[in-house]
mmCIF file of C-alpha atoms and ligand atoms in Angstrom:
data_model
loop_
_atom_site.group_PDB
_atom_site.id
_atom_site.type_symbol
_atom_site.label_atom_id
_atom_site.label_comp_id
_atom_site.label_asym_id
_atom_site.label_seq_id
_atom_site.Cartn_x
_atom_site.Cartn_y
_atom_site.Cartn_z
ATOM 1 C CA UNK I 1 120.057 110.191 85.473
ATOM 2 C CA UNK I 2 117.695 112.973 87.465
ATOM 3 C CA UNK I 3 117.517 112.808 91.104
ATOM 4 C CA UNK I 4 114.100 112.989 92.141
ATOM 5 C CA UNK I 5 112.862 113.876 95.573
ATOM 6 C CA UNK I 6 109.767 112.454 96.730
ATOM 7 C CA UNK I 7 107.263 114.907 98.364
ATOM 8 C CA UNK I 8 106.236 113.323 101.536
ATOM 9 C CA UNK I 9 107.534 110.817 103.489
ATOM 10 C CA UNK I 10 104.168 108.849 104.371
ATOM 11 C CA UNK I 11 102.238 105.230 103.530
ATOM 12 C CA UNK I 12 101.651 107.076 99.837
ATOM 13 C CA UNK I 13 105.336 107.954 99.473
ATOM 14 C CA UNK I 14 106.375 104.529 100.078
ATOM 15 C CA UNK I 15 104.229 103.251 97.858
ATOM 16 C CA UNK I 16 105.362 105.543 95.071
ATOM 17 C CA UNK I 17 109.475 104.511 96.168
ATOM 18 C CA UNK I 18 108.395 101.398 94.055
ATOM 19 C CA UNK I 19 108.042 102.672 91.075
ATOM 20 C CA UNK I 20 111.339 103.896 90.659
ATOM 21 C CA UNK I 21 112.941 100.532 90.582
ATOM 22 C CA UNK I 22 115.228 99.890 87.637
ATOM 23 C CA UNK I 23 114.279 102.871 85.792
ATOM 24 C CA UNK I 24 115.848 104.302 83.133
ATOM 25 C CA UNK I 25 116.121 108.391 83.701
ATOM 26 C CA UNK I 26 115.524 108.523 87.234
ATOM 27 C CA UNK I 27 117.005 107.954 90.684
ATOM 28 C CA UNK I 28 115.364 108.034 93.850
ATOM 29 C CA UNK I 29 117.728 110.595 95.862
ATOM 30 C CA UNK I 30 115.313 110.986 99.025
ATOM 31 C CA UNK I 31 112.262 112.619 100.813
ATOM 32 C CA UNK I 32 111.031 116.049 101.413
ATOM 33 C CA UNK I 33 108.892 116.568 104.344
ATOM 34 C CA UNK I 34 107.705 119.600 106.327
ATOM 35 C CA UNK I 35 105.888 118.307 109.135
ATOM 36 C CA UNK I 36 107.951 118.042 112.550
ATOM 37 C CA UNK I 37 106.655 114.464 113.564
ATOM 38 C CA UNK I 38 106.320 111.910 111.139
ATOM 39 C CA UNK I 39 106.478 107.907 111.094
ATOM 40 C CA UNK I 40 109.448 107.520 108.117
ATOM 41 C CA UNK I 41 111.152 105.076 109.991
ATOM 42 C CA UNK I 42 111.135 102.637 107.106
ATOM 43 C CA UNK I 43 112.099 105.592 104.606
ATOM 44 C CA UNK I 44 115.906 106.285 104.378
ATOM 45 C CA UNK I 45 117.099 110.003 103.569
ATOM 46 C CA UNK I 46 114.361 111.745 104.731
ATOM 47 C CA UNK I 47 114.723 115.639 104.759
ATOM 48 C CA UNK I 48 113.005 118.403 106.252
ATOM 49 C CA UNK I 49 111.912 121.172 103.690
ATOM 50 C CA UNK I 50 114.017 124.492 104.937
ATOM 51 C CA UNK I 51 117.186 122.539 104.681
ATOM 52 C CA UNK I 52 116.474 120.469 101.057
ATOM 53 C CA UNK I 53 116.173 124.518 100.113
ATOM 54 C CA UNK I 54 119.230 125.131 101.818
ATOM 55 C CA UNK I 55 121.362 121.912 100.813
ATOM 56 C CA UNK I 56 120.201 121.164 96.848
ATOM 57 C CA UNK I 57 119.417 124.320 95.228
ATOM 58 C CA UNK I 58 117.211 124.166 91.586
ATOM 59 C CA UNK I 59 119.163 122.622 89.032
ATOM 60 C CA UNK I 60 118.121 120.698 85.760
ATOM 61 C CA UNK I 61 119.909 117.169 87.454
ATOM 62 C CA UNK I 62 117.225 117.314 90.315
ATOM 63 C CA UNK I 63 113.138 117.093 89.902
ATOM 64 C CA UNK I 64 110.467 116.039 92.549
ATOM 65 C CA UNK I 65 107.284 114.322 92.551
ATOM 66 C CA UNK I 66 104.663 114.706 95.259
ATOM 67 C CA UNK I 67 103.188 112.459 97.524
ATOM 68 C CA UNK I 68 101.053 113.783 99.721
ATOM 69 C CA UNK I 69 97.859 112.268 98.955
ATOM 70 C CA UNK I 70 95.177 115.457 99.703
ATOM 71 C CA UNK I 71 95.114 119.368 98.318
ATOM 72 C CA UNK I 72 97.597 120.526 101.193
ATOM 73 C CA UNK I 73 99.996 119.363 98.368
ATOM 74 C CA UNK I 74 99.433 122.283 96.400
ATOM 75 C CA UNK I 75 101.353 125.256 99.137
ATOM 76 C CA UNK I 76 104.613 122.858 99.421
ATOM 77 C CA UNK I 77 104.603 122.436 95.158
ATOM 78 C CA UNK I 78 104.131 126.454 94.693
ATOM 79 C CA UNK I 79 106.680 127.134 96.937
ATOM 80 C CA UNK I 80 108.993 124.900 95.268
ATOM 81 C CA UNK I 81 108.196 126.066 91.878
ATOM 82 C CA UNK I 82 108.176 129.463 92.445
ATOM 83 C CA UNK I 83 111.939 128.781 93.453
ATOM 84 C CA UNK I 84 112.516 126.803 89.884
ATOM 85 C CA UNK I 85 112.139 123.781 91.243
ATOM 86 C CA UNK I 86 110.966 120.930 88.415
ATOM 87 C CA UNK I 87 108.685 117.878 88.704
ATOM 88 C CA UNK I 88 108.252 115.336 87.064
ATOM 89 C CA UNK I 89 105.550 112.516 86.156
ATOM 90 C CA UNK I 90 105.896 109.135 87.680
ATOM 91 C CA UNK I 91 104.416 106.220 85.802
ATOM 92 C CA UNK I 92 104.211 102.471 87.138
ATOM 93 C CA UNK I 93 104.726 100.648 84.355
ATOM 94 C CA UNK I 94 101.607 98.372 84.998
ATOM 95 C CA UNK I 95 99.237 100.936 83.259
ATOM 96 C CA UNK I 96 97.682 101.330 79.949
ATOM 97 C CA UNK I 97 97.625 104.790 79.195
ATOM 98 C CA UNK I 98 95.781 105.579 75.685
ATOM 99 C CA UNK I 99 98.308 107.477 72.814
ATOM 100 C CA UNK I 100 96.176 110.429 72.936
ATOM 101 C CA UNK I 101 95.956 111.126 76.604
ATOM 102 C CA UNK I 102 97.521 114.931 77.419
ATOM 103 C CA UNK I 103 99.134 115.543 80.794
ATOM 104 C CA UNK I 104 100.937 118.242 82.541
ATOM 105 C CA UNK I 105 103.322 117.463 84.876
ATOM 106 C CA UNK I 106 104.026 116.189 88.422
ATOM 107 C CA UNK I 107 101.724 113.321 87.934
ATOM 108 C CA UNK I 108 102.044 110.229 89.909
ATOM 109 C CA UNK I 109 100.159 107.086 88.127
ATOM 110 C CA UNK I 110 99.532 103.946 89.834
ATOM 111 C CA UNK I 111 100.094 100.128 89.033
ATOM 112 C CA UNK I 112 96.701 98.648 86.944
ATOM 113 C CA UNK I 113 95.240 102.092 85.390
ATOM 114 C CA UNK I 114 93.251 102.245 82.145
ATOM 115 C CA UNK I 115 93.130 105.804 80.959
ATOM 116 C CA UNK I 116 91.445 105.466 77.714
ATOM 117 C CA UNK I 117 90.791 107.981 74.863
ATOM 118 C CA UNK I 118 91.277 111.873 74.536
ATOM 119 C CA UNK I 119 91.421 112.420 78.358
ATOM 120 C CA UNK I 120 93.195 115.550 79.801
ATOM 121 C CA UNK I 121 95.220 115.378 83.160
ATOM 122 C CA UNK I 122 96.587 118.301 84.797
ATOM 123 C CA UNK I 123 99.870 119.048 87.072
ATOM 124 C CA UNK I 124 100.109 117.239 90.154
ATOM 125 C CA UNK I 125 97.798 114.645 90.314
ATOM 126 C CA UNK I 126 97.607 111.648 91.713
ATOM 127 C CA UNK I 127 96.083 108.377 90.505
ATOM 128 C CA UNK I 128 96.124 105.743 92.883
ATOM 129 C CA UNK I 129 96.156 101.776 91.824
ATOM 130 C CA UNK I 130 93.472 99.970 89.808
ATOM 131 C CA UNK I 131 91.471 103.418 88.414
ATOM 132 C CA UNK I 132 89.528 103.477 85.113
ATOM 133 C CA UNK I 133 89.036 106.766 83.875
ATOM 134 C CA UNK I 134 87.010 106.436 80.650
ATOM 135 C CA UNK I 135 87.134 108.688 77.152
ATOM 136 C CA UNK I 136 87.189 112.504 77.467
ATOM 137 C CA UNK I 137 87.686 112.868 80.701
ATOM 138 C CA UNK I 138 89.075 116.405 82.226
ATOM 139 C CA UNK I 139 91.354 116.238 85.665
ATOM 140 C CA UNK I 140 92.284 119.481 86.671
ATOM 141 C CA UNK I 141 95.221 120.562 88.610
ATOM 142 C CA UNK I 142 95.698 118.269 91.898
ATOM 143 C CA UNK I 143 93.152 116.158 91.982
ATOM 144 C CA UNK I 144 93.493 112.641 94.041
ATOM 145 C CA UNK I 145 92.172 110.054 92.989
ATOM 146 C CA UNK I 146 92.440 106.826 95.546
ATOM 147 C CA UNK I 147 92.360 102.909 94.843
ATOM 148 C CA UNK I 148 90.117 101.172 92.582
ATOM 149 C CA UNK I 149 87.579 104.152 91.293
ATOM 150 C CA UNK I 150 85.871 104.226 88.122
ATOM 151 C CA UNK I 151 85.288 107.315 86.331
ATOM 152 C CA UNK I 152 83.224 107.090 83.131
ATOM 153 C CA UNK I 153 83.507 109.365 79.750
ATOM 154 C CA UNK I 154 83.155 113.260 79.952
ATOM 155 C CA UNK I 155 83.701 113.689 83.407
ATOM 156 C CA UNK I 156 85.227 116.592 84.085
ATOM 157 C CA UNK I 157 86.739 116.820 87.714
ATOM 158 C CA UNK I 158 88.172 120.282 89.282
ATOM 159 C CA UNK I 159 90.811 121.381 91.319
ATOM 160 C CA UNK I 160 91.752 119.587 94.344
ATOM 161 C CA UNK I 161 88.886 117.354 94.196
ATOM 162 C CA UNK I 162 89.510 113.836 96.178
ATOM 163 C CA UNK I 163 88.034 110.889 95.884
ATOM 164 C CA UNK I 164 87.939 108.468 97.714
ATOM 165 C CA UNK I 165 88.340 104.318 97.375
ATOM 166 C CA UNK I 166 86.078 102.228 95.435
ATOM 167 C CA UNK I 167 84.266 105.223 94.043
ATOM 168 C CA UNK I 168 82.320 105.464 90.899
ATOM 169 C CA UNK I 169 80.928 108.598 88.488
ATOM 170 C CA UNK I 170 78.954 107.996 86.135
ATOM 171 C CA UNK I 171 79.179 109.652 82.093
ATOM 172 C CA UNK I 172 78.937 113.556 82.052
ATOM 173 C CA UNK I 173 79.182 114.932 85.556
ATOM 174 C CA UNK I 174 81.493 118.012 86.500
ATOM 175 C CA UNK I 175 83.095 117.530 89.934
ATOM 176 C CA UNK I 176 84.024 121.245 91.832
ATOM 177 C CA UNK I 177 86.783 122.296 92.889
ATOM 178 C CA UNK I 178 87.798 121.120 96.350
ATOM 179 C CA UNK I 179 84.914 118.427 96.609
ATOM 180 C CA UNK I 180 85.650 115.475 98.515
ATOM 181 C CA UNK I 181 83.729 112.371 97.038
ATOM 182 C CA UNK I 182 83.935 109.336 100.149
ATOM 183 C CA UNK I 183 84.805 105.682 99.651
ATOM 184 C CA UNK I 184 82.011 103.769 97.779
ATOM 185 C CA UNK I 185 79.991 106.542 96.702
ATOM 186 C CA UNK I 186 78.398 106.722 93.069
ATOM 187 C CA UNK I 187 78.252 110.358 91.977
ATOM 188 C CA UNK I 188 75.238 110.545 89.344
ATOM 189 C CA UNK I 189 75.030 113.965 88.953
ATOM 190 C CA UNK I 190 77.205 117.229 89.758
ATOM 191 C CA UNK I 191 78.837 118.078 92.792
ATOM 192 C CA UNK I 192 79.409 121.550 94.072
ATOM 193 C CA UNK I 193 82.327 122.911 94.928
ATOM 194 C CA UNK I 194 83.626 122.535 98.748
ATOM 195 C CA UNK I 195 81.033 119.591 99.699
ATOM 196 C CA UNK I 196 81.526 116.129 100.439
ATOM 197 C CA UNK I 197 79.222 113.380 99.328
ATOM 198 C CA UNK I 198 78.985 110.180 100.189
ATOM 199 C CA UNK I 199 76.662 107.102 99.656
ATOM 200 C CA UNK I 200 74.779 105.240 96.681
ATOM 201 C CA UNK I 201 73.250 107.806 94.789
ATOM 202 C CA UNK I 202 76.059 110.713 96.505
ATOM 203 C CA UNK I 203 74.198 113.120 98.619
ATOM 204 C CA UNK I 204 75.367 116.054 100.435
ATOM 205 C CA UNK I 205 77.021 115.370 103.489
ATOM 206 C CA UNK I 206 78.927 118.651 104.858
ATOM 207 C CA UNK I 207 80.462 121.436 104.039
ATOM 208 C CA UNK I 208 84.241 121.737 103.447
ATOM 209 C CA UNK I 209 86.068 124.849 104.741
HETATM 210 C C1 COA S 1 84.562 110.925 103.624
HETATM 211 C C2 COA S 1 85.455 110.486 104.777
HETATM 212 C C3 COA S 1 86.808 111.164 104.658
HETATM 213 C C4 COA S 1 84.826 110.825 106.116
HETATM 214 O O1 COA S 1 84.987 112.128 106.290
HETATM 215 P P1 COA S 1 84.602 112.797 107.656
HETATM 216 O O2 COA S 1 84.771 114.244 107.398
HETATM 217 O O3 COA S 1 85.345 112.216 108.788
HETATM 218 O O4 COA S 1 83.066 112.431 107.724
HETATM 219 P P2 COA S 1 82.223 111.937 108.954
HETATM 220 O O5 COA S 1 82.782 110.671 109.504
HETATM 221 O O6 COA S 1 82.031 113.104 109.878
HETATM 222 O O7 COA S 1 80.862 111.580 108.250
HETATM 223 C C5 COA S 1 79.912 112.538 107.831
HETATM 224 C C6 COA S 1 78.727 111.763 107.323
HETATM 225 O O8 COA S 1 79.090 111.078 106.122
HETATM 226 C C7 COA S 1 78.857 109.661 106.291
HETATM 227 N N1 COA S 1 79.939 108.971 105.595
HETATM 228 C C8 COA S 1 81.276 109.155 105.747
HETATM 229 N N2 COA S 1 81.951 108.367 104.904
HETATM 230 C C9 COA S 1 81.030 107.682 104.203
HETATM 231 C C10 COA S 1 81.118 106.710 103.184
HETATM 232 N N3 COA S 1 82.314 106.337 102.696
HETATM 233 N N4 COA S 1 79.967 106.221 102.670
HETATM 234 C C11 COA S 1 78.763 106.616 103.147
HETATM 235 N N5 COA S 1 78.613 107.538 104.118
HETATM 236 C C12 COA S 1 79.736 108.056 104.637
HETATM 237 C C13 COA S 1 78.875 109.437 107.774
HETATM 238 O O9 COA S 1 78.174 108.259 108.107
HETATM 239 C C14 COA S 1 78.214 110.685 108.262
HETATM 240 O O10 COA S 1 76.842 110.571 108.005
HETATM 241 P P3 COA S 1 75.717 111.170 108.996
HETATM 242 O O11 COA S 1 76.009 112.657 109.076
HETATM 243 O O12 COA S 1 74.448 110.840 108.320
HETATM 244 O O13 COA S 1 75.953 110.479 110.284
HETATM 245 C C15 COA S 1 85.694 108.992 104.777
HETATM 246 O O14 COA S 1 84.522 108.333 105.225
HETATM 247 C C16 COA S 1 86.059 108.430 103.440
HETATM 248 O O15 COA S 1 85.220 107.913 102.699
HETATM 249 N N6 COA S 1 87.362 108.491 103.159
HETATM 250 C C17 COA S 1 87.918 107.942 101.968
HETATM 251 C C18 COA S 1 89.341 107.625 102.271
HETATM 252 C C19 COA S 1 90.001 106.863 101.178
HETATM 253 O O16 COA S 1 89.385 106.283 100.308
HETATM 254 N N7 COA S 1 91.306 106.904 101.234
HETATM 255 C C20 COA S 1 92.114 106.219 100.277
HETATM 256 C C21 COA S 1 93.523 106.179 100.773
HETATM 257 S S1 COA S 1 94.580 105.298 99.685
#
């Protein structure tokens, strides 16, 4: 058995506690978190970044997983791994994930996914419940993807890009890095990096710093 530390103490975390029940090769040992406030009072073992560092040094019995659902993510995981750290993926086992799909690691997969042919997934990404992500797709490093979005074939989505519930992309369209696609939107053709869209076809609707 590895111990794996969850990334995060939030409503995601909890959600992700779940899919550790009865499984095989890993135990949930407890939370990392980094913030000073922060509502984990229904999360037991719950431990603040400088002292995990202090307390369980990197060792091949211990991995994480992270669950902080947006790009701020990525500083926590670097630091971690730049300290040998590991992660590891976390799969509900409510999914159908195609034989030929390729993934990094860190990846955090949802109950009621279809991931279908020859699509490529990153490190440290996170694919919330009830996503379809069609043939050839391309998700870069830490991109979020939230409940119940479709993402036809050949899409290829950058770094950090979030998206948000219920949306949908349609065949072909490259997604920058850092974009930020709202709830309900349908994303017909290519988004720039650092904008968010929103709305039925996705339009502009601000810059993100
Ligand atoms: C995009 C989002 C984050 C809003 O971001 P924001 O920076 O606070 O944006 P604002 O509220 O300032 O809105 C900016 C504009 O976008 C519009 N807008 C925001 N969200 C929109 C949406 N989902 N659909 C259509 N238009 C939207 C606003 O009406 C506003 O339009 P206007 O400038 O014409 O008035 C939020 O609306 C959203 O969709 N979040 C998704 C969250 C989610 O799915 N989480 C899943 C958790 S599991």
């Amino acid at each position: 058995m590895i111990d794996v530390y969850v990334l995060g103490a939030g409503k995601h975390a909890t959600e992700v506690s779940e899919y550790f029940n009865n499984h095989q090769a890993y135990y949930l040992a407890g939370y990392v978190i980094n913030v000073d406030h922060h509502d984990h009072s229904l999360l037991k073992s719950v431990i603040q970044l400088h002292d995990f560092l202090k307390q369980y040094p990197a060792s091949p019995k211990l991995a994480l997983i992270g669950a902080i659902g947006n790009y701020q993510r990525k500083s926590i995981i670097e630091l971690l791994e730049k300290k040998g750290y590991g992660f590891i993926n976390i799969i509900h086992p409510h999914n159908y994930l195609s034989p030929t799909l390729k993934m990094g690691t860190g990846n955090c997969i949802a109950p009621g996914c279809v991931i279908n042919a020859n699509v490529n997934i990153g490190n440290h990404c996170i694919i919330n419940s009830n996503c379809n992500i069609s043939h050839d797709c391309i998700l870069e490093n830490y991109v979020t993807i939230s409940p119940g979005v479709t993402i036809a074939g050949n899409v290829s989505i950058k770094e950090g890009v979030f998206i948000g519930a219920g949306a949908t992309v349609i065949p072909g369209v490259t997604i920058g890095n850092n974009a930020y696609i709202a709830a309900g939107a349908c994303v017909t053709k290519d988004v720039l990096p650092h904008v968010m869209v929103a709305g039925v076809p996705a339009k502009v609707k601000k810059i993100i710093d």
